[in-house]
XYZ file of C-alpha atoms in Angstrom:
439
model
C 110.363 43.378 100.809
C 109.914 46.520 103.034
C 108.679 46.527 106.623
C 105.271 47.841 105.576
C 104.888 45.018 103.050
C 105.665 42.436 105.755
C 102.973 43.897 107.979
C 100.533 43.674 105.076
C 101.429 40.007 104.615
C 100.819 39.351 108.305
C 97.265 40.425 107.721
C 96.825 37.433 105.414
C 97.502 34.860 108.179
C 94.396 33.018 109.314
C 93.122 34.246 112.720
C 92.770 30.625 113.818
C 96.525 30.156 113.395
C 97.294 33.306 115.397
C 94.910 32.193 118.155
C 96.431 28.775 118.171
C 99.903 30.224 118.413
C 98.963 32.289 121.458
C 97.064 29.443 123.262
C 98.903 27.060 125.624
C 97.985 23.550 124.443
C 96.408 21.094 126.851
C 98.284 17.989 127.816
C 96.806 15.351 125.570
C 98.138 12.317 123.928
C 100.603 13.063 121.088
C 99.106 10.718 118.556
C 95.683 12.433 118.616
C 96.869 16.092 118.128
C 99.954 15.715 115.980
C 98.585 18.013 113.209
C 97.507 20.709 115.727
C 100.954 20.967 117.305
C 102.579 21.162 113.898
C 100.300 24.041 112.881
C 100.977 25.954 116.114
C 104.745 25.555 115.718
C 104.524 26.758 112.181
C 102.672 29.903 113.255
C 105.132 30.650 116.052
C 108.085 30.273 113.735
C 106.467 32.461 111.083
C 105.581 35.199 113.617
C 109.093 35.177 115.066
C 110.601 35.442 111.573
C 108.383 38.440 110.693
C 109.183 40.314 113.918
C 112.920 39.807 113.463
C 112.750 41.071 109.896
C 110.816 44.176 110.921
C 113.348 44.969 113.646
C 116.177 44.373 111.203
C 114.643 46.796 108.684
C 114.429 49.515 111.381
C 117.932 49.084 112.758
C 120.218 47.795 110.012
C 119.947 49.453 106.600
C 120.354 47.099 103.679
C 119.687 47.005 99.988
C 116.702 44.742 100.586
C 115.187 46.868 103.360
C 116.275 50.538 102.701
C 115.668 53.165 105.367
C 112.872 55.584 104.448
C 113.997 59.169 103.853
C 113.289 61.431 106.857
C 110.227 63.664 106.750
C 111.161 67.255 105.814
C 108.791 68.623 108.446
C 110.541 69.830 111.589
C 108.542 68.303 114.427
C 107.695 70.683 117.254
C 108.083 69.514 120.825
C 106.585 70.886 123.983
C 108.855 73.546 125.412
C 109.475 73.863 129.151
C 107.746 76.791 130.854
C 110.968 78.814 130.884
C 112.768 81.186 128.554
C 112.424 80.231 124.857
C 114.991 77.866 123.406
C 117.647 79.121 121.010
C 118.158 78.372 117.343
C 121.926 78.665 117.279
C 123.488 79.765 113.989
C 126.074 77.222 112.926
C 127.370 75.318 109.931
C 125.380 72.152 110.553
C 123.040 71.331 107.644
C 119.403 72.241 108.257
C 117.085 69.321 108.882
C 114.591 70.608 106.345
C 117.079 70.696 103.439
C 115.943 74.028 102.001
C 115.524 74.078 98.236
C 116.964 77.272 96.730
C 115.249 77.828 93.387
C 117.666 79.406 90.889
C 116.151 82.486 89.233
C 117.191 83.815 85.842
C 115.683 87.256 86.414
C 113.485 89.172 88.820
C 110.589 91.570 88.387
C 109.887 93.717 91.439
C 106.288 93.667 92.536
C 104.439 96.928 91.981
C 102.625 98.470 94.919
C 99.384 100.327 94.582
C 99.087 104.006 95.416
C 97.900 104.374 99.026
C 96.432 107.807 99.843
C 98.005 109.283 102.967
C 100.479 106.418 103.365
C 102.940 106.905 106.248
C 105.309 104.909 108.439
C 106.059 104.839 112.155
C 108.574 102.919 114.272
C 107.051 100.067 116.281
C 107.618 100.294 120.022
C 109.574 97.708 122.005
C 106.356 96.667 123.714
C 104.658 95.952 120.395
C 107.730 94.073 119.174
C 106.519 91.230 121.402
C 103.797 90.595 118.819
C 106.522 89.883 116.257
C 108.726 87.560 118.310
C 108.324 83.815 117.849
C 108.657 80.980 120.350
C 112.324 80.643 119.423
C 115.030 83.146 118.683
C 118.435 83.443 117.091
C 121.395 83.677 119.443
C 122.042 87.322 120.349
C 119.228 88.463 118.089
C 117.952 92.049 118.018
C 114.760 93.203 116.308
C 113.567 96.541 114.991
C 110.390 97.207 113.045
C 108.449 99.921 111.259
C 104.738 99.896 110.497
C 103.233 101.150 107.251
C 99.738 102.719 107.546
C 97.177 104.254 105.203
C 95.706 107.710 105.715
C 93.120 106.302 108.131
C 95.755 104.721 110.377
C 95.105 101.116 109.278
C 98.190 98.893 109.465
C 99.105 97.579 106.003
C 102.749 96.530 106.337
C 105.281 95.619 108.994
C 108.925 95.979 107.993
C 111.091 93.908 110.331
C 114.892 93.878 110.555
C 116.724 90.984 112.210
C 120.341 91.251 113.343
C 122.457 88.659 115.106
C 126.224 88.315 115.761
C 126.546 85.329 113.433
C 124.716 86.993 110.541
C 126.877 88.726 107.935
C 124.062 91.141 106.999
C 120.691 92.324 108.253
C 117.704 90.150 107.372
C 114.795 92.209 106.028
C 111.296 90.816 106.545
C 108.089 92.346 105.169
C 104.639 91.334 106.426
C 101.887 92.605 104.152
C 98.299 92.252 103.016
C 98.160 90.664 99.562
C 101.179 89.957 97.370
C 104.331 91.863 98.242
C 107.174 89.628 97.083
C 109.244 89.796 93.916
C 108.321 87.740 90.876
C 111.175 85.476 89.757
C 111.645 83.853 86.359
C 112.458 80.144 86.677
C 113.051 77.344 84.202
C 110.845 74.967 86.198
C 108.057 75.264 88.742
C 109.406 76.396 92.147
C 109.850 73.807 94.894
C 108.739 74.782 98.401
C 110.266 73.764 101.731
C 108.081 72.822 104.703
C 108.950 74.088 108.199
C 106.521 73.389 111.044
C 103.526 73.407 108.735
C 104.592 76.595 106.878
C 105.604 76.361 103.226
C 108.487 78.658 102.255
C 109.319 79.140 98.587
C 112.977 80.147 98.506
C 114.800 81.811 95.598
C 118.398 82.704 94.914
C 119.215 85.297 92.287
C 122.444 86.876 91.118
C 122.351 89.802 88.666
C 126.107 89.669 88.028
C 127.400 86.301 89.261
C 128.948 87.802 92.389
C 126.173 89.480 94.403
C 123.334 87.221 95.532
C 119.853 87.797 96.884
C 118.218 85.039 98.909
C 114.469 85.502 99.264
C 111.772 83.375 100.883
C 108.049 83.909 100.407
C 105.351 82.401 102.618
C 101.961 82.999 104.202
C 101.823 83.120 108.002
C 98.574 83.677 109.902
C 96.923 85.569 107.059
C 99.937 87.778 106.241
C 102.140 87.359 103.194
C 105.794 87.313 104.220
C 108.885 88.239 102.238
C 112.299 87.434 103.786
C 115.387 88.870 102.052
C 119.078 88.276 102.769
C 122.089 89.310 100.664
C 125.438 87.624 100.098
C 128.428 87.517 97.777
C 129.873 84.524 95.959
C 132.486 84.252 98.737
C 129.902 84.207 101.548
C 127.075 82.366 99.748
C 127.612 78.969 101.406
C 127.489 80.392 104.925
C 124.668 82.751 103.971
C 122.513 79.794 102.968
C 123.096 78.132 106.347
C 122.243 81.394 108.094
C 119.141 81.783 105.960
C 117.968 78.283 106.865
C 118.270 79.206 110.551
C 116.248 82.357 109.926
C 113.515 80.292 108.275
C 113.470 77.963 111.284
C 113.020 81.031 113.501
C 110.237 82.421 111.293
C 108.431 79.068 111.247
C 107.981 79.112 115.029
C 104.921 81.366 114.993
C 101.925 79.736 116.643
C 98.766 80.527 118.625
C 97.750 83.272 116.206
C 101.116 85.027 116.103
C 102.188 87.336 114.717
C 99.285 89.362 116.099
C 99.550 92.981 114.967
C 96.176 94.094 116.326
C 97.800 96.188 119.068
C 99.972 98.155 116.625
C 98.350 101.541 116.040
C 99.973 104.867 115.083
C 100.607 107.455 117.773
C 99.731 110.219 115.292
C 98.301 110.367 111.765
C 100.267 112.914 109.693
C 98.458 115.649 107.786
C 97.497 114.584 104.273
C 95.818 116.339 101.366
C 95.924 116.172 97.587
C 94.160 119.089 95.899
C 93.817 120.277 92.316
C 93.773 124.094 92.428
C 93.698 127.046 90.039
C 96.617 129.275 89.021
C 95.270 132.045 91.247
C 94.892 129.698 94.231
C 98.467 128.536 93.673
C 99.748 132.118 94.026
C 97.696 132.513 97.219
C 99.209 129.407 98.883
C 100.691 130.454 102.238
C 103.749 128.192 102.019
C 104.790 128.225 98.376
C 102.560 130.738 96.574
C 105.260 133.430 96.303
C 107.514 130.949 94.435
C 104.958 130.066 91.773
C 105.948 130.875 88.193
C 104.926 134.501 87.467
C 103.797 133.943 83.856
C 102.638 131.094 81.647
C 104.460 130.780 78.298
C 102.425 131.951 75.310
C 100.291 129.253 73.703
C 100.662 126.773 76.610
C 97.594 125.171 78.206
C 97.236 124.225 81.846
C 97.209 120.459 82.447
C 97.113 120.487 86.262
C 98.168 122.487 89.302
C 98.482 120.352 92.399
C 98.946 121.038 96.097
C 100.097 117.869 97.866
C 101.198 116.969 101.398
C 101.812 113.737 103.288
C 104.396 112.440 105.765
C 107.301 112.633 103.318
C 106.186 115.194 100.734
C 105.003 118.787 100.761
C 104.906 120.548 97.404
C 103.088 122.777 94.934
C 103.435 121.838 91.278
C 102.151 122.909 87.902
C 102.223 121.357 84.417
C 101.527 123.154 81.145
C 101.783 121.786 77.575
C 101.804 122.917 73.951
C 101.969 120.173 71.341
C 105.201 118.263 71.997
C 106.457 120.934 74.400
C 105.867 121.072 78.153
C 106.766 122.979 81.313
C 106.888 121.502 84.845
C 107.372 123.902 87.794
C 107.609 122.229 91.217
C 108.137 123.958 94.564
C 109.117 122.084 97.743
C 111.138 122.454 100.927
C 114.915 121.958 100.915
C 116.219 119.134 103.109
C 119.498 117.404 103.885
C 119.004 114.772 101.196
C 119.133 117.547 98.590
C 122.558 118.752 99.735
C 124.374 116.201 97.533
C 123.001 118.029 94.458
C 123.916 121.552 95.562
C 126.623 123.115 93.385
C 128.375 126.399 92.742
C 128.301 127.872 89.224
C 132.108 127.627 89.335
C 131.930 123.823 89.479
C 131.025 123.338 85.844
C 131.780 119.616 85.916
C 128.681 119.260 88.114
C 126.223 120.695 85.590
C 127.683 121.631 82.171
C 126.023 119.173 79.750
C 128.424 120.086 76.923
C 131.056 118.110 78.847
C 128.999 114.919 78.645
C 127.886 113.713 75.195
C 124.717 111.642 74.770
C 124.271 108.872 75.880
C 125.156 110.403 79.230
C 124.908 107.048 80.992
C 128.255 106.326 79.325
C 129.857 109.782 79.531
C 128.955 110.984 83.045
C 131.145 109.541 85.850
C 129.124 107.411 88.235
C 129.959 109.591 91.254
C 128.557 112.673 89.442
C 125.404 111.199 87.886
C 122.966 112.366 90.548
C 124.149 115.983 90.551
C 124.610 116.215 86.756
C 121.103 114.834 86.247
C 119.504 117.612 88.363
C 121.887 120.125 89.963
C 120.722 122.712 92.513
C 122.006 126.286 92.142
C 121.769 128.971 94.809
C 119.437 131.681 93.518
C 121.905 134.483 94.293
C 124.565 132.743 92.144
C 122.449 131.741 89.163
C 123.570 133.183 85.817
C 122.170 133.056 82.308
C 125.358 131.298 81.205
C 124.713 128.512 83.770
C 121.173 128.082 82.428
C 122.509 127.813 78.870
C 124.928 125.104 79.995
C 121.910 123.127 81.210
C 120.078 123.512 77.881
C 120.389 121.190 74.879
C 118.480 120.191 71.732
C 117.670 116.846 70.134
C 116.756 116.465 66.494
C 114.480 113.458 66.983
C 111.985 112.567 64.268
C 108.400 113.290 65.309
C 109.468 115.481 68.251
C 110.032 119.154 68.926
C 113.534 120.390 68.072
C 113.569 122.943 70.885
C 115.517 123.673 74.055
C 115.295 121.140 76.891
C 116.369 121.813 80.475
C 116.276 120.187 83.919
C 117.730 121.860 87.012
C 116.726 123.320 90.399
C 117.228 126.643 92.186
C 117.435 127.114 95.971
C 115.843 130.141 97.683
C 116.853 129.850 101.350
C 114.868 126.763 102.484
C 112.756 126.331 99.324
C 113.620 124.698 95.981
C 112.106 125.332 92.556
C 112.620 122.395 90.180
C 112.286 123.241 86.480
C 111.778 120.645 83.756
C 110.877 122.030 80.356
C 110.960 121.634 76.607
C 110.059 124.466 74.254
C 111.190 127.541 76.223
C 114.364 129.534 75.672
C 117.030 129.708 78.399
C 116.467 133.497 78.563
C 112.741 133.107 79.314
C 113.342 130.513 82.077
C 116.114 132.666 83.596
C 113.816 135.720 83.676
C 111.067 133.790 85.513
C 113.506 132.519 88.139
C 114.999 135.976 88.675
C 111.488 137.458 89.057
C 110.873 135.027 91.909
C 114.247 135.972 93.429
C 113.421 139.685 93.286
C 110.006 139.040 94.875
C 111.597 137.177 97.793
C 114.087 139.995 98.406
C 111.363 142.633 98.319
C 109.266 140.913 101.008
């Protein structure tokens, strides 16, 4: 019988007996009240027995009176009006006993196209809106905000570092769903921290590298918390991750409050569909536009686009199964890894790498072989031919295919085509080169 059952049984005792047990009897003759004294003694003995059993069930575990499992909710206590208390990273098991749901596979969540989307680092002052009432020992925070073209905050990308953490913890606050979708054998089990339910997943694509991810909703924002580990560090990583969840569960009083986070500047944004003539008149890239359209090809679209991370002029023309894409953009440091000399044939000669190229191209060369960048003053017809190949696929055009880029000072032309000869493409690129030199 459990303690709660004993209390229920106490409720069945007649109130008269309880009252009699608590009342000091008057001094009367024994013979006249013999049955009353007996009843009172019985009640006192029964009450004493019940109290002792209840105390025994609370103090001494036994098979007859097992101790109830502790509540998985971490109870919050009033903090002193001083600096916030620490959540020290250690190897002690977390009170909440986090359930890591094993995932067989993962499908990354798709994000909708956001016109004018841009990012901006969040100031140290505004980082206060992201801090909780507790912190990890030695913790440092950095954050970036994601905004739409009107400057409305849509995402906050937070990075958490601490001396005891093996890797950076990446946290995403967003509107709507922003977590990954995991495939499980059973329904996921959530873990409760301070009134916040975290659904935690562990996934390994290869049995050695692990991703730990928690998903939750905090003050109207969906939250995705990601931490990585290897099979050697997985045990400690789980303990660290539990401490991070304890830290994240300490939001209260409307926090996190991102209302004060606004961009200092909204970058220029436009997305225009223009004509072939307007493309040639563009002040930035018009002189790099393809001089001629191949015979029989129809214009699909010519687009002038600019946002925080992109600035380009592009055109697409098609003819049956054939197509031509001509894209002009600025050259930046990220493109330097694809820049090659025509003398470095291993960087671009497709005859060296049979199809399927995923098997034949060395991993360290895949990016440059996929789309090499030649300097315009070095480009040769032979190099263009080494980028061209044919495929005799049923139901498709058996014509030349090419993908490569050409650098003109600080501008790149990226060519992707099917259906044009290497000579024709080379002539168009050299016409642009001659035009730049004549200006």
